[in-house]
Short mmCIF file of C-alpha atoms in Angstrom, two decimals:
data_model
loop_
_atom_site.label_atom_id
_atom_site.label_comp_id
_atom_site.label_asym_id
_atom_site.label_seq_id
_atom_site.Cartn_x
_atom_site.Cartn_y
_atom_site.Cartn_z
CA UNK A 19 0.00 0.00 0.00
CA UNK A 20 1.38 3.30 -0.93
CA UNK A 21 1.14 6.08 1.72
CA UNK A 22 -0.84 9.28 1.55
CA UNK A 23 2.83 11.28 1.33
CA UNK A 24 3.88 8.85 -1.52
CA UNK A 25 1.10 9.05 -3.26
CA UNK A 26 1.30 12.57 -3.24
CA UNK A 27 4.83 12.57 -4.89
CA UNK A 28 3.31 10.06 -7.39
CA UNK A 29 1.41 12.25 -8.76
CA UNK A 30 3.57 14.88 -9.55
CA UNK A 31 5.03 11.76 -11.70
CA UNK A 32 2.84 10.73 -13.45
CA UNK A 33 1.24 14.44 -13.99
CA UNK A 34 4.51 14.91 -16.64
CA UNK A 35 2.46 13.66 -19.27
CA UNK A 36 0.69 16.81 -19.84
CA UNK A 37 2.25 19.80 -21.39
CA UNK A 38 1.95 23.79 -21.11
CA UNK A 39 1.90 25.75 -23.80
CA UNK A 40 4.97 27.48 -23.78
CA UNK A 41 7.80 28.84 -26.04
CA UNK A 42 11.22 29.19 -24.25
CA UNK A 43 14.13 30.87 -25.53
CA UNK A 44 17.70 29.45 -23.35
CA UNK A 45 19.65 31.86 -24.71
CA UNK A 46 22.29 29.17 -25.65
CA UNK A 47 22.27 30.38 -29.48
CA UNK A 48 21.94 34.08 -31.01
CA UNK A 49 18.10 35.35 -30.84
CA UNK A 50 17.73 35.58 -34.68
CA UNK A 51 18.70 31.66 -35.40
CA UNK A 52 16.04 31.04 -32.44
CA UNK A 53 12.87 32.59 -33.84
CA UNK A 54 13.53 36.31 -32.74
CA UNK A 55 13.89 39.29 -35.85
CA UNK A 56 16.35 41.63 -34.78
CA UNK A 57 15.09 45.43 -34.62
CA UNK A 58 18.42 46.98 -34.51
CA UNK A 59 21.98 46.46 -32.95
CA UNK A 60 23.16 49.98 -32.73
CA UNK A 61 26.99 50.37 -33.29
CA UNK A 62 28.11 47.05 -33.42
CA UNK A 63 27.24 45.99 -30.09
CA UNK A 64 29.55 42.98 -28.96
CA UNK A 65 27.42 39.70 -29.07
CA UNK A 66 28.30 35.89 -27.60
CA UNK A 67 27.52 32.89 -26.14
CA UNK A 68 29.53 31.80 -23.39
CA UNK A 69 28.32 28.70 -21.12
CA UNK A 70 24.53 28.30 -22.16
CA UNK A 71 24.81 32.37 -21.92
CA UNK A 72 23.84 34.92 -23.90
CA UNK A 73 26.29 37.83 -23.55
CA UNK A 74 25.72 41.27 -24.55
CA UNK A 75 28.26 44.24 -23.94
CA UNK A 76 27.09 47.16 -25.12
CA UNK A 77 29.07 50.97 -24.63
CA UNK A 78 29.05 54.30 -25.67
CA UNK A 79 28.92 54.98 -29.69
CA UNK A 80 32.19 56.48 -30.83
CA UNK A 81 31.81 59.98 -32.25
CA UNK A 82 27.79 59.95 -31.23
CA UNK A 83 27.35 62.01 -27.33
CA UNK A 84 25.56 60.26 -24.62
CA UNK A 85 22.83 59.13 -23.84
CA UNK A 86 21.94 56.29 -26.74
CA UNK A 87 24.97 54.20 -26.94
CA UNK A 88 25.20 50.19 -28.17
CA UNK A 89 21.60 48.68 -28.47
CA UNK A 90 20.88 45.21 -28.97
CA UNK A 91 16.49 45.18 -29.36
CA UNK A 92 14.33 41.48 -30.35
CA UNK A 93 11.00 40.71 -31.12
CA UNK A 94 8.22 37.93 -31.61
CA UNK A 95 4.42 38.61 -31.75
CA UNK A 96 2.04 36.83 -29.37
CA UNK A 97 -0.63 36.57 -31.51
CA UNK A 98 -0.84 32.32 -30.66
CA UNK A 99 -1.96 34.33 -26.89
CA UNK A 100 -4.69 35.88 -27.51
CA UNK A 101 -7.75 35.20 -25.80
CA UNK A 102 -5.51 32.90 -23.50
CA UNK A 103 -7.43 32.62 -19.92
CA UNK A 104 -3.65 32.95 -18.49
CA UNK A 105 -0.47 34.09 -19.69
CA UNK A 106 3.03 33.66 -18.12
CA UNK A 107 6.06 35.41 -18.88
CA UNK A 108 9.59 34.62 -17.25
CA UNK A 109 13.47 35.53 -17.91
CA UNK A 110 17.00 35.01 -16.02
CA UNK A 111 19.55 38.11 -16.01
CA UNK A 112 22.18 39.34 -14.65
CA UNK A 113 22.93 42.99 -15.47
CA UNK A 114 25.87 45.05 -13.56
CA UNK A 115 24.82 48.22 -14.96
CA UNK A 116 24.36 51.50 -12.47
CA UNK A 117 20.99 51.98 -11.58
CA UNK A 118 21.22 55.49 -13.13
CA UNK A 119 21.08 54.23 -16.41
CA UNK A 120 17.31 52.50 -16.18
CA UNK A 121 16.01 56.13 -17.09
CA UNK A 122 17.26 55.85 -20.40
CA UNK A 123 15.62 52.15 -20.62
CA UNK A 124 19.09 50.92 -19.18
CA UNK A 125 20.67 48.17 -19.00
CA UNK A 126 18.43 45.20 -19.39
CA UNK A 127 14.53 45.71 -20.47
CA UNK A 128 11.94 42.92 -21.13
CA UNK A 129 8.30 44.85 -22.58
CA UNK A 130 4.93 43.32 -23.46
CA UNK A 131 3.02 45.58 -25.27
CA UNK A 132 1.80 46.79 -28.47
CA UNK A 133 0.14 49.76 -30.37
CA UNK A 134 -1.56 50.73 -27.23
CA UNK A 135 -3.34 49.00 -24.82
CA UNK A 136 -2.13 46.93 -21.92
CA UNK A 137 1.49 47.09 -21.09
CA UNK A 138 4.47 45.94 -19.23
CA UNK A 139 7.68 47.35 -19.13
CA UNK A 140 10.23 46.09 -16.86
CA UNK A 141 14.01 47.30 -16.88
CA UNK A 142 16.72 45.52 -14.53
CA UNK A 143 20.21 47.03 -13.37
CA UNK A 144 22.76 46.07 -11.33
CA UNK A 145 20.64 46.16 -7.79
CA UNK A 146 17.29 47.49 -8.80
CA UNK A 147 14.25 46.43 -11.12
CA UNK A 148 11.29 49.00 -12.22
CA UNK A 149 8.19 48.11 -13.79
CA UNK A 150 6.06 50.48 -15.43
CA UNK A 151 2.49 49.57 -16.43
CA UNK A 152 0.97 52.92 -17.88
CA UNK A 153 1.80 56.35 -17.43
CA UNK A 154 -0.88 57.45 -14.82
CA UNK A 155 0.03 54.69 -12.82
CA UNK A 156 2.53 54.49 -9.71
CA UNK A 157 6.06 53.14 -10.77
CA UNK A 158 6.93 50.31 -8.85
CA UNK A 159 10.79 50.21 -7.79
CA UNK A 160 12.25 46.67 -6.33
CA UNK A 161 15.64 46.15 -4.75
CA UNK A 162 17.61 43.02 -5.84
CA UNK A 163 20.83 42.01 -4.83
CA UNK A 164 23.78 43.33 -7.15
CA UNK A 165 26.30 40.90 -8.99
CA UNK A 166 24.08 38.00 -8.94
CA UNK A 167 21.64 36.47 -11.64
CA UNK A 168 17.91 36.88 -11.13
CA UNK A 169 14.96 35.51 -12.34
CA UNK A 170 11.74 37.78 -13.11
CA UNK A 171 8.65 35.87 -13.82
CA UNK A 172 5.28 37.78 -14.36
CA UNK A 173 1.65 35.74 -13.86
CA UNK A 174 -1.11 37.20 -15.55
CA UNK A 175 -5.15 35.73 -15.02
CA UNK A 176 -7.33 37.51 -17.31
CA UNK A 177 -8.27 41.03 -16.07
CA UNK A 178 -8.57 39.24 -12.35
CA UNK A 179 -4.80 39.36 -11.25
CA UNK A 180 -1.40 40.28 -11.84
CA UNK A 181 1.34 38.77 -9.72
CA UNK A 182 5.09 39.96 -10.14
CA UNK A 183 8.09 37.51 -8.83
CA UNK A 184 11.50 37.93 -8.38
CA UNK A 185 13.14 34.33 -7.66
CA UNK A 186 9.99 33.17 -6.50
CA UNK A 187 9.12 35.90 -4.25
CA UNK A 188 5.77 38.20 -4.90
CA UNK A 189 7.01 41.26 -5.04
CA UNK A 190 3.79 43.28 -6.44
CA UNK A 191 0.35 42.52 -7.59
CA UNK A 192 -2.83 43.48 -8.24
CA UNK A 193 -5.58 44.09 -10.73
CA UNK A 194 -3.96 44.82 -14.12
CA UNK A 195 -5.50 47.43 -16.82
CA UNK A 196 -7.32 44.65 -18.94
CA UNK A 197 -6.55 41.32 -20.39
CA UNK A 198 -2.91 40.31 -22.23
CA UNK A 199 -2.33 39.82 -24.79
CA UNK A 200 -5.06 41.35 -27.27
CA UNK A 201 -5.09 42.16 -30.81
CA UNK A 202 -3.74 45.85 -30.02
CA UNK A 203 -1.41 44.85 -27.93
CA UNK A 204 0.55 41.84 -28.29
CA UNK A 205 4.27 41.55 -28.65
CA UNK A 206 7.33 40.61 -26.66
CA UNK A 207 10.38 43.44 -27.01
CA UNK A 208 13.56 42.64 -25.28
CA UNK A 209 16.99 44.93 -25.26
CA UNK A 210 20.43 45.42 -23.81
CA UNK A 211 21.33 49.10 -23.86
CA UNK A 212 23.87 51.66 -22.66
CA UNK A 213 22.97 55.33 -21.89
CA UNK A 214 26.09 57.22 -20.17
CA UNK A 215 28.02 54.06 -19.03
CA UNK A 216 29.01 50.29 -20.18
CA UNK A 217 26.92 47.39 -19.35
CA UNK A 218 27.27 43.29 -19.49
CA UNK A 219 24.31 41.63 -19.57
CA UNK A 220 24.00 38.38 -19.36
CA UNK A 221 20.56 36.54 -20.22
CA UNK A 222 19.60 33.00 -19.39
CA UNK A 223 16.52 32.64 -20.91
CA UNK A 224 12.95 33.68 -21.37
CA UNK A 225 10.03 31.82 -21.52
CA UNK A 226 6.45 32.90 -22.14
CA UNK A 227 3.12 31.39 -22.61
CA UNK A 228 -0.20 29.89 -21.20
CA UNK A 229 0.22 29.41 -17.04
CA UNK A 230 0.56 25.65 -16.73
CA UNK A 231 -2.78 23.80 -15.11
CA UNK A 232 -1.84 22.24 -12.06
CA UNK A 233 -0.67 18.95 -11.77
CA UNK A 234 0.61 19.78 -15.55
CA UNK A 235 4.37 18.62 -14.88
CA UNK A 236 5.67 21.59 -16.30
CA UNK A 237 6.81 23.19 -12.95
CA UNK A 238 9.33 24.99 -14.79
CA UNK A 239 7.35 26.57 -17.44
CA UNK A 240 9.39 25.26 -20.22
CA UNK A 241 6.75 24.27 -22.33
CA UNK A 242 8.25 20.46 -22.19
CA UNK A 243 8.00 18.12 -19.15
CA UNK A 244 11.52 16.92 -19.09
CA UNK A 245 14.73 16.03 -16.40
CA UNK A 246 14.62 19.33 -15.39
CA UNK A 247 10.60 19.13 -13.44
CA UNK A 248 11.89 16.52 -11.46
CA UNK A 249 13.81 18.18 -8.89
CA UNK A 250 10.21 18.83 -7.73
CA UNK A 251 9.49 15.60 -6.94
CA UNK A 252 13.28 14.72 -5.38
CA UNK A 253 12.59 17.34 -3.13
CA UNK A 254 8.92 16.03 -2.23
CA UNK A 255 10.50 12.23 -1.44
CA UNK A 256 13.62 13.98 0.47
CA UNK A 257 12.00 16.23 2.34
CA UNK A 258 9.06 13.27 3.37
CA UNK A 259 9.16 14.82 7.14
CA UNK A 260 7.27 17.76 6.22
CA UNK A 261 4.84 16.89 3.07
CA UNK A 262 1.63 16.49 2.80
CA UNK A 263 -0.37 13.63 4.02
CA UNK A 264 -3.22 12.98 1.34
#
């Protein structure tokens, strides 16, 4: 007889036969070979992969004044999303620029948005993170600790709820504007940028799509149930003590 704990666990097992709906960029090849079109790189910005990475070091433009130096900006529509009951949206980064330079949309900035309409505009430095929803609305401000790779993830549920993490901690929510995506607005935008100073950014992925049902075996939001949603279930057996009894 299996116990109540167990049988708990064996369901997260045999829930990885379901899938989300998810696209998921690792950043472990350049963004145009992996379904992004470039907008611009501005003055030869310096581009690599290093260790599943994607690096981007972008400075000032020789001969051109501050602020608008290198640029690196990507793209994808989201028009698969629309009318989704959930969406999902979720990147890894580590940028050591000064927090100075998010006024000029510096260092690091992932937007959903479009025409008009519903938006989200988050930009990450060194030890801070903003995110700016509309104009008339407060801007919200979050610490993070500098030098160190975080990961952003932002739940969306309709026009019900918003929910903003930063590695896995709600750091803001609330009742968004309206629905995204919609036929107005509906696009991904990411960049890299310099203002006054250099930045290195480096990106581990992003992922976006539909919120994964529970008991989906997705935990990660991949959009594949693979090795890596298993760690959720070695920490359910190993940590037996203190799960649930059902």
């Amino acid at each position: 007889m299996v116990s109540g704990y167990r049988a708990f666990c064996l369901i997260l097992v045999s829930a990885a036969l379901a899938r989300a709906e998810a696209f998921s960029y690792e950043c472990d090849s350049l963004p145009e070979d992996s379904g992004w079109e470039v907008i611009q790189i501005v003055c030869d910005a310096e581009r690599s992969i290093e260790n599943g990475r994607l690096i981007e070091h972008v400075g000032l433009c020789e001969g051109n004044p501050p602020p608008g130096g290198q640029q690196t900006d990507y793209t994808r529509d989201l028009n698969e999303y629309i009318g989704a009951d959930t969406f999902f949206l979720e990147w890894t980064v580590l940028a050591d620029g000064d927090n100075s330079e998010i006024i000029w949309g510096a260092p690091s900035g992932v937007v959903l948005g479009g025409f008009t309409g519903v938006k989200w505009h988050f930009v990450v430095a060194r030890d801070l993170a903003r995110l700016i929803r509309d104009n008339a609305l407060p801007i919200i401000f979050v610490e993070i600790d500098p030098d160190v790779a975080h990961t952003h993830r932002l739940e969306l549920y309709g026009a019900e709820l918003y929910v903003w993490y930063i590695d896995g901690v709600v750091v803001d929510s609330g009742v968004p504007e309206g629905a995204y995506p919609t036929h107005v607005s509906n696009n991904i935008k990411w960049r890299s940028k310099s203002g006054f100073l250099e930045n290195l950014i480096a990106w581990d992925y992003i992922r976006y799509g539909e919120i994964p049902q529970d008991h989906s075996g997705d935990w990660d939001s991949s959009g594949v149930v693979d090795v890596d949603d298993f760690y959720f279930f070695a920490e359910c057996i190993a940590d037996r003590g203190n799960g649930p009894d059902v």
